[in-house]
């Protein structure tokens, strides 16, 4: 049984349907990457998984349990299991790095502060920021702030981490440190759903790649299959353009 199973998901913004039946699976400990042109629906897929956008049809299952997005409680439960990190990391500027990571687990999850702080320090070490716990976000580079945002998401103890173009807002020299962090999480066995334009990285770390266009999955396969031998004209055209640069 896949850890996450997305089947025939449709979603709208207002009257406009933007996902027209999305299906893919993610195995436990695996990395699946969503790639495709801007506007193809990648972010909407992630938003739909955590209930920020409402699926109008289709099912999402975690370990075989269907998430009922009509229920606020089920959405909260889904957000306990899937944490999303955005391109814009939006840290609280008036709080230390450690406080940014502990706020939600302490205030919302009502877990004991001492336990949460110890875990947050371990997570900051995992993302290479053990020495920045007491720093404020404006004392950090963009890459460091994005790694704090990843630690903050992990502090919620998700089963699956959803990463939406987490390197796209960074200066080129800072991209590598965030990709190294994702690599390390993968080595630790974290299940991830990755949206990224870093095609070399996607190819290296993904167990499967889902190519989307215009709200549909056009093809799914291993990185080698999708990048080297795409079956669809649309994917061939897309990779022909992005891989040449
Ligand atoms: N808040 C919104 N309101 C209306 N339309 C939206 C909104 N967000 C995204 N869209 C539209 O939904 C489609 C999919 O967008 P998105 O999921 O952001 O694509 P991607 O992440 O692949 O660039 C696009 O046509 C986009 O214009
Ligand atoms: Mg997007």
PDB file of C-alpha atoms and ligand atoms in Angstrom:
ATOM      1  CA  UNK A   1       0.000   0.000   0.000  1.00  0.00           C
ATOM      2  CA  UNK A   2       1.445   3.427  -0.876  1.00  0.00           C
ATOM      3  CA  UNK A   3       2.023   5.853   1.986  1.00  0.00           C
ATOM      4  CA  UNK A   4       0.186   8.589   0.068  1.00  0.00           C
ATOM      5  CA  UNK A   5      -2.243   7.777  -2.736  1.00  0.00           C
ATOM      6  CA  UNK A   6      -3.765  10.574  -4.795  1.00  0.00           C
ATOM      7  CA  UNK A   7      -6.535   9.366  -7.116  1.00  0.00           C
ATOM      8  CA  UNK A   8      -8.476  11.365  -9.671  1.00  0.00           C
ATOM      9  CA  UNK A   9      -8.295  14.655  -7.765  1.00  0.00           C
ATOM     10  CA  UNK A  10     -10.069  17.648  -9.266  1.00  0.00           C
ATOM     11  CA  UNK A  11      -9.874  21.152  -7.787  1.00  0.00           C
ATOM     12  CA  UNK A  12     -11.240  24.585  -8.623  1.00  0.00           C
ATOM     13  CA  UNK A  13     -10.481  28.201  -7.952  1.00  0.00           C
ATOM     14  CA  UNK A  14     -13.975  29.664  -7.923  1.00  0.00           C
ATOM     15  CA  UNK A  15     -15.790  28.359 -10.978  1.00  0.00           C
ATOM     16  CA  UNK A  16     -12.557  27.529 -12.792  1.00  0.00           C
ATOM     17  CA  UNK A  17     -11.353  23.933 -12.588  1.00  0.00           C
ATOM     18  CA  UNK A  18      -7.548  23.849 -12.500  1.00  0.00           C
ATOM     19  CA  UNK A  19      -6.890  20.187 -11.593  1.00  0.00           C
ATOM     20  CA  UNK A  20      -8.629  17.749 -13.906  1.00  0.00           C
ATOM     21  CA  UNK A  21      -8.069  14.347 -12.267  1.00  0.00           C
ATOM     22  CA  UNK A  22      -4.603  14.047 -10.721  1.00  0.00           C
ATOM     23  CA  UNK A  23      -3.322  10.612  -9.683  1.00  0.00           C
ATOM     24  CA  UNK A  24       0.009   9.467  -8.275  1.00  0.00           C
ATOM     25  CA  UNK A  25       1.416   7.523  -5.332  1.00  0.00           C
ATOM     26  CA  UNK A  26       4.230   8.180  -2.903  1.00  0.00           C
ATOM     27  CA  UNK A  27       5.862   5.277  -1.081  1.00  0.00           C
ATOM     28  CA  UNK A  28       7.073   5.561   2.485  1.00  0.00           C
ATOM     29  CA  UNK A  29      10.565   7.030   2.586  1.00  0.00           C
ATOM     30  CA  UNK A  30      10.402   7.955  -1.085  1.00  0.00           C
ATOM     31  CA  UNK A  31      10.717  11.241  -2.914  1.00  0.00           C
ATOM     32  CA  UNK A  32       8.256  11.995  -5.688  1.00  0.00           C
ATOM     33  CA  UNK A  33       8.777  15.174  -7.686  1.00  0.00           C
ATOM     34  CA  UNK A  34       6.120  17.152  -9.502  1.00  0.00           C
ATOM     35  CA  UNK A  35       7.537  18.958 -12.518  1.00  0.00           C
ATOM     36  CA  UNK A  36       5.962  20.900 -15.341  1.00  0.00           C
ATOM     37  CA  UNK A  37       5.424  24.365 -16.718  1.00  0.00           C
ATOM     38  CA  UNK A  38       4.343  27.299 -14.593  1.00  0.00           C
ATOM     39  CA  UNK A  39       0.583  27.208 -14.093  1.00  0.00           C
ATOM     40  CA  UNK A  40       0.326  23.441 -14.619  1.00  0.00           C
ATOM     41  CA  UNK A  41      -1.124  22.969 -11.115  1.00  0.00           C
ATOM     42  CA  UNK A  42       1.828  21.753  -9.037  1.00  0.00           C
ATOM     43  CA  UNK A  43       1.246  24.142  -6.137  1.00  0.00           C
ATOM     44  CA  UNK A  44      -2.476  23.481  -6.252  1.00  0.00           C
ATOM     45  CA  UNK A  45      -1.820  19.759  -5.802  1.00  0.00           C
ATOM     46  CA  UNK A  46       0.162  20.465  -2.621  1.00  0.00           C
ATOM     47  CA  UNK A  47      -2.449  22.949  -1.393  1.00  0.00           C
ATOM     48  CA  UNK A  48      -5.211  20.430  -2.011  1.00  0.00           C
ATOM     49  CA  UNK A  49      -3.409  17.735  -0.021  1.00  0.00           C
ATOM     50  CA  UNK A  50      -3.410  19.917   3.101  1.00  0.00           C
ATOM     51  CA  UNK A  51      -6.925  21.231   2.520  1.00  0.00           C
ATOM     52  CA  UNK A  52      -5.967  24.819   1.603  1.00  0.00           C
ATOM     53  CA  UNK A  53      -7.745  24.265  -1.704  1.00  0.00           C
ATOM     54  CA  UNK A  54     -10.803  22.028  -1.711  1.00  0.00           C
ATOM     55  CA  UNK A  55     -10.789  18.931  -3.899  1.00  0.00           C
ATOM     56  CA  UNK A  56     -14.101  18.723  -5.748  1.00  0.00           C
ATOM     57  CA  UNK A  57     -13.656  15.078  -6.790  1.00  0.00           C
ATOM     58  CA  UNK A  58     -11.227  12.254  -6.200  1.00  0.00           C
ATOM     59  CA  UNK A  59      -9.575  10.836  -3.101  1.00  0.00           C
ATOM     60  CA  UNK A  60      -6.424  11.279  -1.077  1.00  0.00           C
ATOM     61  CA  UNK A  61      -5.388   8.381   1.147  1.00  0.00           C
ATOM     62  CA  UNK A  62      -2.668   8.137   3.743  1.00  0.00           C
ATOM     63  CA  UNK A  63      -1.786   4.533   4.604  1.00  0.00           C
ATOM     64  CA  UNK A  64      -5.102   3.506   3.080  1.00  0.00           C
ATOM     65  CA  UNK A  65      -7.249   5.953   5.061  1.00  0.00           C
ATOM     66  CA  UNK A  66      -9.268   8.352   2.904  1.00  0.00           C
ATOM     67  CA  UNK A  67      -9.061  11.977   4.049  1.00  0.00           C
ATOM     68  CA  UNK A  68     -12.518  13.532   4.303  1.00  0.00           C
ATOM     69  CA  UNK A  69     -11.835  17.156   3.381  1.00  0.00           C
ATOM     70  CA  UNK A  70     -15.415  18.142   4.290  1.00  0.00           C
ATOM     71  CA  UNK A  71     -14.495  17.689   7.935  1.00  0.00           C
ATOM     72  CA  UNK A  72     -12.440  20.377   9.696  1.00  0.00           C
ATOM     73  CA  UNK A  73     -11.153  17.745  12.055  1.00  0.00           C
ATOM     74  CA  UNK A  74      -9.977  15.539   9.184  1.00  0.00           C
ATOM     75  CA  UNK A  75      -8.194  18.524   7.616  1.00  0.00           C
ATOM     76  CA  UNK A  76      -6.432  19.191  10.918  1.00  0.00           C
ATOM     77  CA  UNK A  77      -5.421  15.538  11.060  1.00  0.00           C
ATOM     78  CA  UNK A  78      -4.129  15.733   7.476  1.00  0.00           C
ATOM     79  CA  UNK A  79      -2.053  18.790   8.410  1.00  0.00           C
ATOM     80  CA  UNK A  80      -0.586  16.837  11.316  1.00  0.00           C
ATOM     81  CA  UNK A  81       0.660  14.302   8.819  1.00  0.00           C
ATOM     82  CA  UNK A  82       1.697  16.559   5.927  1.00  0.00           C
ATOM     83  CA  UNK A  83       3.644  19.776   6.455  1.00  0.00           C
ATOM     84  CA  UNK A  84       4.174  22.211   3.610  1.00  0.00           C
ATOM     85  CA  UNK A  85       7.137  24.544   3.060  1.00  0.00           C
ATOM     86  CA  UNK A  86       6.682  27.390   0.585  1.00  0.00           C
ATOM     87  CA  UNK A  87       9.041  29.394  -1.581  1.00  0.00           C
ATOM     88  CA  UNK A  88       8.417  32.376   0.711  1.00  0.00           C
ATOM     89  CA  UNK A  89       9.495  31.086   4.088  1.00  0.00           C
ATOM     90  CA  UNK A  90       7.669  33.727   6.194  1.00  0.00           C
ATOM     91  CA  UNK A  91       9.489  33.318   9.491  1.00  0.00           C
ATOM     92  CA  UNK A  92       8.381  35.427  12.425  1.00  0.00           C
ATOM     93  CA  UNK A  93      10.984  38.200  12.342  1.00  0.00           C
ATOM     94  CA  UNK A  94      10.501  39.164  15.990  1.00  0.00           C
ATOM     95  CA  UNK A  95      11.263  35.667  17.300  1.00  0.00           C
ATOM     96  CA  UNK A  96      14.485  33.703  17.519  1.00  0.00           C
ATOM     97  CA  UNK A  97      15.100  30.757  15.243  1.00  0.00           C
ATOM     98  CA  UNK A  98      14.391  28.365  18.102  1.00  0.00           C
ATOM     99  CA  UNK A  99      11.123  30.135  18.944  1.00  0.00           C
ATOM    100  CA  UNK A 100      10.031  30.012  15.309  1.00  0.00           C
ATOM    101  CA  UNK A 101      10.442  26.241  15.450  1.00  0.00           C
ATOM    102  CA  UNK A 102       8.777  25.668  18.818  1.00  0.00           C
ATOM    103  CA  UNK A 103       5.821  28.051  18.551  1.00  0.00           C
ATOM    104  CA  UNK A 104       3.290  25.800  16.834  1.00  0.00           C
ATOM    105  CA  UNK A 105       4.172  22.544  18.632  1.00  0.00           C
ATOM    106  CA  UNK A 106       3.926  24.312  22.017  1.00  0.00           C
ATOM    107  CA  UNK A 107       0.979  26.665  21.386  1.00  0.00           C
ATOM    108  CA  UNK A 108      -1.137  24.585  19.046  1.00  0.00           C
ATOM    109  CA  UNK A 109      -0.072  21.018  19.811  1.00  0.00           C
ATOM    110  CA  UNK A 110       0.335  21.808  23.526  1.00  0.00           C
ATOM    111  CA  UNK A 111       3.438  19.689  23.809  1.00  0.00           C
ATOM    112  CA  UNK A 112       5.846  20.332  26.698  1.00  0.00           C
ATOM    113  CA  UNK A 113       8.234  23.186  25.891  1.00  0.00           C
ATOM    114  CA  UNK A 114      11.364  21.403  27.162  1.00  0.00           C
ATOM    115  CA  UNK A 115      10.706  18.377  24.964  1.00  0.00           C
ATOM    116  CA  UNK A 116       9.857  20.528  21.920  1.00  0.00           C
ATOM    117  CA  UNK A 117      12.965  22.688  22.393  1.00  0.00           C
ATOM    118  CA  UNK A 118      15.244  19.665  22.626  1.00  0.00           C
ATOM    119  CA  UNK A 119      13.712  18.242  19.462  1.00  0.00           C
ATOM    120  CA  UNK A 120      13.935  21.615  17.682  1.00  0.00           C
ATOM    121  CA  UNK A 121      17.649  21.860  18.509  1.00  0.00           C
ATOM    122  CA  UNK A 122      18.166  18.415  16.985  1.00  0.00           C
ATOM    123  CA  UNK A 123      16.263  19.514  13.882  1.00  0.00           C
ATOM    124  CA  UNK A 124      18.323  22.709  13.618  1.00  0.00           C
ATOM    125  CA  UNK A 125      21.440  20.526  13.782  1.00  0.00           C
ATOM    126  CA  UNK A 126      19.981  18.326  11.044  1.00  0.00           C
ATOM    127  CA  UNK A 127      19.557  21.368   8.759  1.00  0.00           C
ATOM    128  CA  UNK A 128      23.053  22.601   9.667  1.00  0.00           C
ATOM    129  CA  UNK A 129      22.008  25.472  11.934  1.00  0.00           C
ATOM    130  CA  UNK A 130      22.826  24.183  15.416  1.00  0.00           C
ATOM    131  CA  UNK A 131      24.639  27.432  16.217  1.00  0.00           C
ATOM    132  CA  UNK A 132      21.795  29.722  15.073  1.00  0.00           C
ATOM    133  CA  UNK A 133      19.091  28.753  17.582  1.00  0.00           C
ATOM    134  CA  UNK A 134      19.253  32.132  19.332  1.00  0.00           C
ATOM    135  CA  UNK A 135      19.683  34.249  16.186  1.00  0.00           C
ATOM    136  CA  UNK A 136      16.877  36.311  14.661  1.00  0.00           C
ATOM    137  CA  UNK A 137      15.812  35.680  11.052  1.00  0.00           C
ATOM    138  CA  UNK A 138      17.211  38.999   9.781  1.00  0.00           C
ATOM    139  CA  UNK A 139      20.655  37.886  10.955  1.00  0.00           C
ATOM    140  CA  UNK A 140      20.508  34.901   8.581  1.00  0.00           C
ATOM    141  CA  UNK A 141      20.942  34.488   4.830  1.00  0.00           C
ATOM    142  CA  UNK A 142      17.975  33.496   2.682  1.00  0.00           C
ATOM    143  CA  UNK A 143      19.262  29.934   2.473  1.00  0.00           C
ATOM    144  CA  UNK A 144      19.621  29.732   6.233  1.00  0.00           C
ATOM    145  CA  UNK A 145      16.111  31.151   6.716  1.00  0.00           C
ATOM    146  CA  UNK A 146      14.696  28.592   4.312  1.00  0.00           C
ATOM    147  CA  UNK A 147      16.449  25.831   6.272  1.00  0.00           C
ATOM    148  CA  UNK A 148      14.841  27.214   9.459  1.00  0.00           C
ATOM    149  CA  UNK A 149      11.479  27.003   7.672  1.00  0.00           C
ATOM    150  CA  UNK A 150      12.186  23.339   6.893  1.00  0.00           C
ATOM    151  CA  UNK A 151      13.149  22.672  10.540  1.00  0.00           C
ATOM    152  CA  UNK A 152       9.969  24.472  11.635  1.00  0.00           C
ATOM    153  CA  UNK A 153       7.870  22.203   9.414  1.00  0.00           C
ATOM    154  CA  UNK A 154       9.675  19.114  10.736  1.00  0.00           C
ATOM    155  CA  UNK A 155       9.026  20.253  14.316  1.00  0.00           C
ATOM    156  CA  UNK A 156       5.380  19.396  13.627  1.00  0.00           C
ATOM    157  CA  UNK A 157       6.523  15.770  13.183  1.00  0.00           C
ATOM    158  CA  UNK A 158       4.910  15.252   9.782  1.00  0.00           C
ATOM    159  CA  UNK A 159       4.952  11.898   8.019  1.00  0.00           C
ATOM    160  CA  UNK A 160       5.292  13.618   4.669  1.00  0.00           C
ATOM    161  CA  UNK A 161       7.044  16.871   3.844  1.00  0.00           C
ATOM    162  CA  UNK A 162       5.682  18.912   0.929  1.00  0.00           C
ATOM    163  CA  UNK A 163       8.259  21.299  -0.558  1.00  0.00           C
ATOM    164  CA  UNK A 164       7.015  23.914  -3.016  1.00  0.00           C
ATOM    165  CA  UNK A 165       9.897  25.489  -4.938  1.00  0.00           C
ATOM    166  CA  UNK A 166      11.812  26.079  -1.730  1.00  0.00           C
ATOM    167  CA  UNK A 167      14.935  27.249  -3.583  1.00  0.00           C
ATOM    168  CA  UNK A 168      13.282  29.500  -6.173  1.00  0.00           C
ATOM    169  CA  UNK A 169      13.567  32.734  -4.188  1.00  0.00           C
ATOM    170  CA  UNK A 170      17.207  32.166  -3.230  1.00  0.00           C
ATOM    171  CA  UNK A 171      20.355  33.625  -4.709  1.00  0.00           C
ATOM    172  CA  UNK A 172      22.067  30.946  -6.790  1.00  0.00           C
ATOM    173  CA  UNK A 173      24.956  30.471  -4.364  1.00  0.00           C
ATOM    174  CA  UNK A 174      22.496  29.647  -1.556  1.00  0.00           C
ATOM    175  CA  UNK A 175      20.515  27.002  -3.438  1.00  0.00           C
ATOM    176  CA  UNK A 176      23.059  24.222  -2.818  1.00  0.00           C
ATOM    177  CA  UNK A 177      22.843  24.360   0.973  1.00  0.00           C
ATOM    178  CA  UNK A 178      19.063  23.912   0.887  1.00  0.00           C
ATOM    179  CA  UNK A 179      19.342  21.036  -1.590  1.00  0.00           C
ATOM    180  CA  UNK A 180      21.953  19.441   0.719  1.00  0.00           C
ATOM    181  CA  UNK A 181      19.413  19.673   3.537  1.00  0.00           C
ATOM    182  CA  UNK A 182      16.758  17.925   1.431  1.00  0.00           C
ATOM    183  CA  UNK A 183      19.304  15.233   0.540  1.00  0.00           C
ATOM    184  CA  UNK A 184      20.038  14.714   4.206  1.00  0.00           C
ATOM    185  CA  UNK A 185      16.326  14.405   5.049  1.00  0.00           C
ATOM    186  CA  UNK A 186      16.037  11.822   2.314  1.00  0.00           C
ATOM    187  CA  UNK A 187      18.918   9.864   3.850  1.00  0.00           C
ATOM    188  CA  UNK A 188      17.036  10.024   7.167  1.00  0.00           C
ATOM    189  CA  UNK A 189      14.079   8.342   5.474  1.00  0.00           C
ATOM    190  CA  UNK A 190      11.721  11.333   5.246  1.00  0.00           C
ATOM    191  CA  UNK A 191       8.915  10.915   2.725  1.00  0.00           C
ATOM    192  CA  UNK A 192       8.781  13.962   0.469  1.00  0.00           C
ATOM    193  CA  UNK A 193       6.716  15.422  -2.318  1.00  0.00           C
ATOM    194  CA  UNK A 194       8.916  17.913  -4.107  1.00  0.00           C
ATOM    195  CA  UNK A 195       8.091  20.691  -6.536  1.00  0.00           C
ATOM    196  CA  UNK A 196      11.322  22.047  -7.970  1.00  0.00           C
ATOM    197  CA  UNK A 197      12.840  23.550 -11.077  1.00  0.00           C
ATOM    198  CA  UNK A 198      16.269  22.203 -10.117  1.00  0.00           C
ATOM    199  CA  UNK A 199      16.125  19.431 -12.686  1.00  0.00           C
ATOM    200  CA  UNK A 200      19.567  17.972 -11.935  1.00  0.00           C
ATOM    201  CA  UNK A 201      18.572  17.642  -8.297  1.00  0.00           C
ATOM    202  CA  UNK A 202      15.132  16.216  -9.115  1.00  0.00           C
ATOM    203  CA  UNK A 203      16.790  13.624 -11.274  1.00  0.00           C
ATOM    204  CA  UNK A 204      19.289  12.686  -8.597  1.00  0.00           C
ATOM    205  CA  UNK A 205      16.976  12.352  -5.581  1.00  0.00           C
ATOM    206  CA  UNK A 206      13.566  11.321  -6.921  1.00  0.00           C
ATOM    207  CA  UNK A 207      12.201   7.812  -6.878  1.00  0.00           C
ATOM    208  CA  UNK A 208       9.547   8.901  -9.343  1.00  0.00           C
ATOM    209  CA  UNK A 209       8.812  12.015 -11.365  1.00  0.00           C
ATOM    210  CA  UNK A 210       5.309  13.186 -12.232  1.00  0.00           C
ATOM    211  CA  UNK A 211       5.177  15.467 -15.265  1.00  0.00           C
ATOM    212  CA  UNK A 212       2.139  17.764 -15.222  1.00  0.00           C
ATOM    213  CA  UNK A 213       0.695  20.112 -17.789  1.00  0.00           C
ATOM    214  CA  UNK A 214      -2.505  22.155 -17.710  1.00  0.00           C
ATOM    215  CA  UNK A 215      -3.919  20.483 -14.611  1.00  0.00           C
ATOM    216  CA  UNK A 216      -3.254  16.922 -15.724  1.00  0.00           C
ATOM    217  CA  UNK A 217      -0.589  14.297 -15.167  1.00  0.00           C
ATOM    218  CA  UNK A 218       0.883  13.754 -18.606  1.00  0.00           C
ATOM    219  CA  UNK A 219       3.307  11.046 -17.609  1.00  0.00           C
ATOM    220  CA  UNK A 220       4.904   9.438 -14.570  1.00  0.00           C
ATOM    221  CA  UNK A 221       8.092   7.411 -14.429  1.00  0.00           C
ATOM    222  CA  UNK A 222      11.574   7.003 -13.083  1.00  0.00           C
ATOM    223  CA  UNK A 223      13.815  10.060 -13.449  1.00  0.00           C
ATOM    224  CA  UNK A 224      15.781   8.347 -16.232  1.00  0.00           C
ATOM    225  CA  UNK A 225      12.616   7.514 -18.122  1.00  0.00           C
ATOM    226  CA  UNK A 226      11.043  10.951 -17.759  1.00  0.00           C
ATOM    227  CA  UNK A 227      14.184  12.960 -18.513  1.00  0.00           C
ATOM    228  CA  UNK A 228      15.871  10.750 -21.108  1.00  0.00           C
ATOM    229  CA  UNK A 229      12.965   9.069 -22.857  1.00  0.00           C
ATOM    230  CA  UNK A 230       9.761  11.054 -22.351  1.00  0.00           C
ATOM    231  CA  UNK A 231       6.867   9.466 -24.222  1.00  0.00           C
ATOM    232  CA  UNK A 232       4.736  12.552 -24.698  1.00  0.00           C
ATOM    233  CA  UNK A 233       5.496  15.408 -27.069  1.00  0.00           C
ATOM    234  CA  UNK A 234       4.597  17.838 -24.286  1.00  0.00           C
ATOM    235  CA  UNK A 235       7.231  16.447 -21.903  1.00  0.00           C
ATOM    236  CA  UNK A 236       9.823  16.198 -24.681  1.00  0.00           C
ATOM    237  CA  UNK A 237       9.214  19.816 -25.561  1.00  0.00           C
ATOM    238  CA  UNK A 238       9.345  20.958 -21.916  1.00  0.00           C
ATOM    239  CA  UNK A 239      12.532  19.090 -21.019  1.00  0.00           C
ATOM    240  CA  UNK A 240      14.097  20.107 -24.317  1.00  0.00           C
ATOM    241  CA  UNK A 241      13.683  23.704 -23.191  1.00  0.00           C
ATOM    242  CA  UNK A 242      14.523  23.478 -19.489  1.00  0.00           C
ATOM    243  CA  UNK A 243      17.427  21.040 -19.743  1.00  0.00           C
ATOM    244  CA  UNK A 244      19.215  23.071 -22.386  1.00  0.00           C
ATOM    245  CA  UNK A 245      19.732  25.920 -19.915  1.00  0.00           C
TER     246      UNK A 245
HETATM  247  N1  LIG B   1      -5.590  31.772  -5.957  1.00  0.00           N
HETATM  248  C1  LIG B   1      -5.875  31.494  -7.245  1.00  0.00           C
HETATM  249  N2  LIG B   1      -7.012  31.941  -7.810  1.00  0.00           N
HETATM  250  C2  LIG B   1      -7.322  31.659  -9.087  1.00  0.00           C
HETATM  251  N3  LIG B   1      -6.547  30.911  -9.893  1.00  0.00           N
HETATM  252  C3  LIG B   1      -5.407  30.436  -9.393  1.00  0.00           C
HETATM  253  C4  LIG B   1      -4.996  30.702  -8.036  1.00  0.00           C
HETATM  254  N4  LIG B   1      -3.811  30.111  -7.833  1.00  0.00           N
HETATM  255  C5  LIG B   1      -3.486  29.500  -8.978  1.00  0.00           C
HETATM  256  N5  LIG B   1      -4.432  29.694  -9.933  1.00  0.00           N
HETATM  257  C6  LIG B   1      -4.431  29.137 -11.294  1.00  0.00           C
HETATM  258  O1  LIG B   1      -4.428  27.731 -11.177  1.00  0.00           O
HETATM  259  C7  LIG B   1      -3.594  27.153 -12.155  1.00  0.00           C
HETATM  260  C8  LIG B   1      -2.541  26.288 -11.462  1.00  0.00           C
HETATM  261  O2  LIG B   1      -1.708  27.136 -10.712  1.00  0.00           O
HETATM  262  P1  LIG B   1      -0.552  26.581  -9.770  1.00  0.00           P
HETATM  263  O3  LIG B   1      -1.046  25.412  -9.017  1.00  0.00           O
HETATM  264  O4  LIG B   1      -0.030  27.735  -9.001  1.00  0.00           O
HETATM  265  O5  LIG B   1       0.533  26.090 -10.853  1.00  0.00           O
HETATM  266  P2  LIG B   1       2.100  25.832 -10.689  1.00  0.00           P
HETATM  267  O6  LIG B   1       2.402  25.697  -9.235  1.00  0.00           O
HETATM  268  O7  LIG B   1       2.357  24.584 -11.461  1.00  0.00           O
HETATM  269  O8  LIG B   1       2.777  27.013 -11.316  1.00  0.00           O
HETATM  270  C9  LIG B   1      -3.012  28.296 -12.965  1.00  0.00           C
HETATM  271  O9  LIG B   1      -3.815  28.449 -14.107  1.00  0.00           O
HETATM  272  C10 LIG B   1      -3.159  29.471 -12.044  1.00  0.00           C
HETATM  273  O10 LIG B   1      -3.301  30.669 -12.793  1.00  0.00           O
HETATM  274 MG1  LIG B   2       3.695  26.782  -8.024  1.00  0.00          MG
END
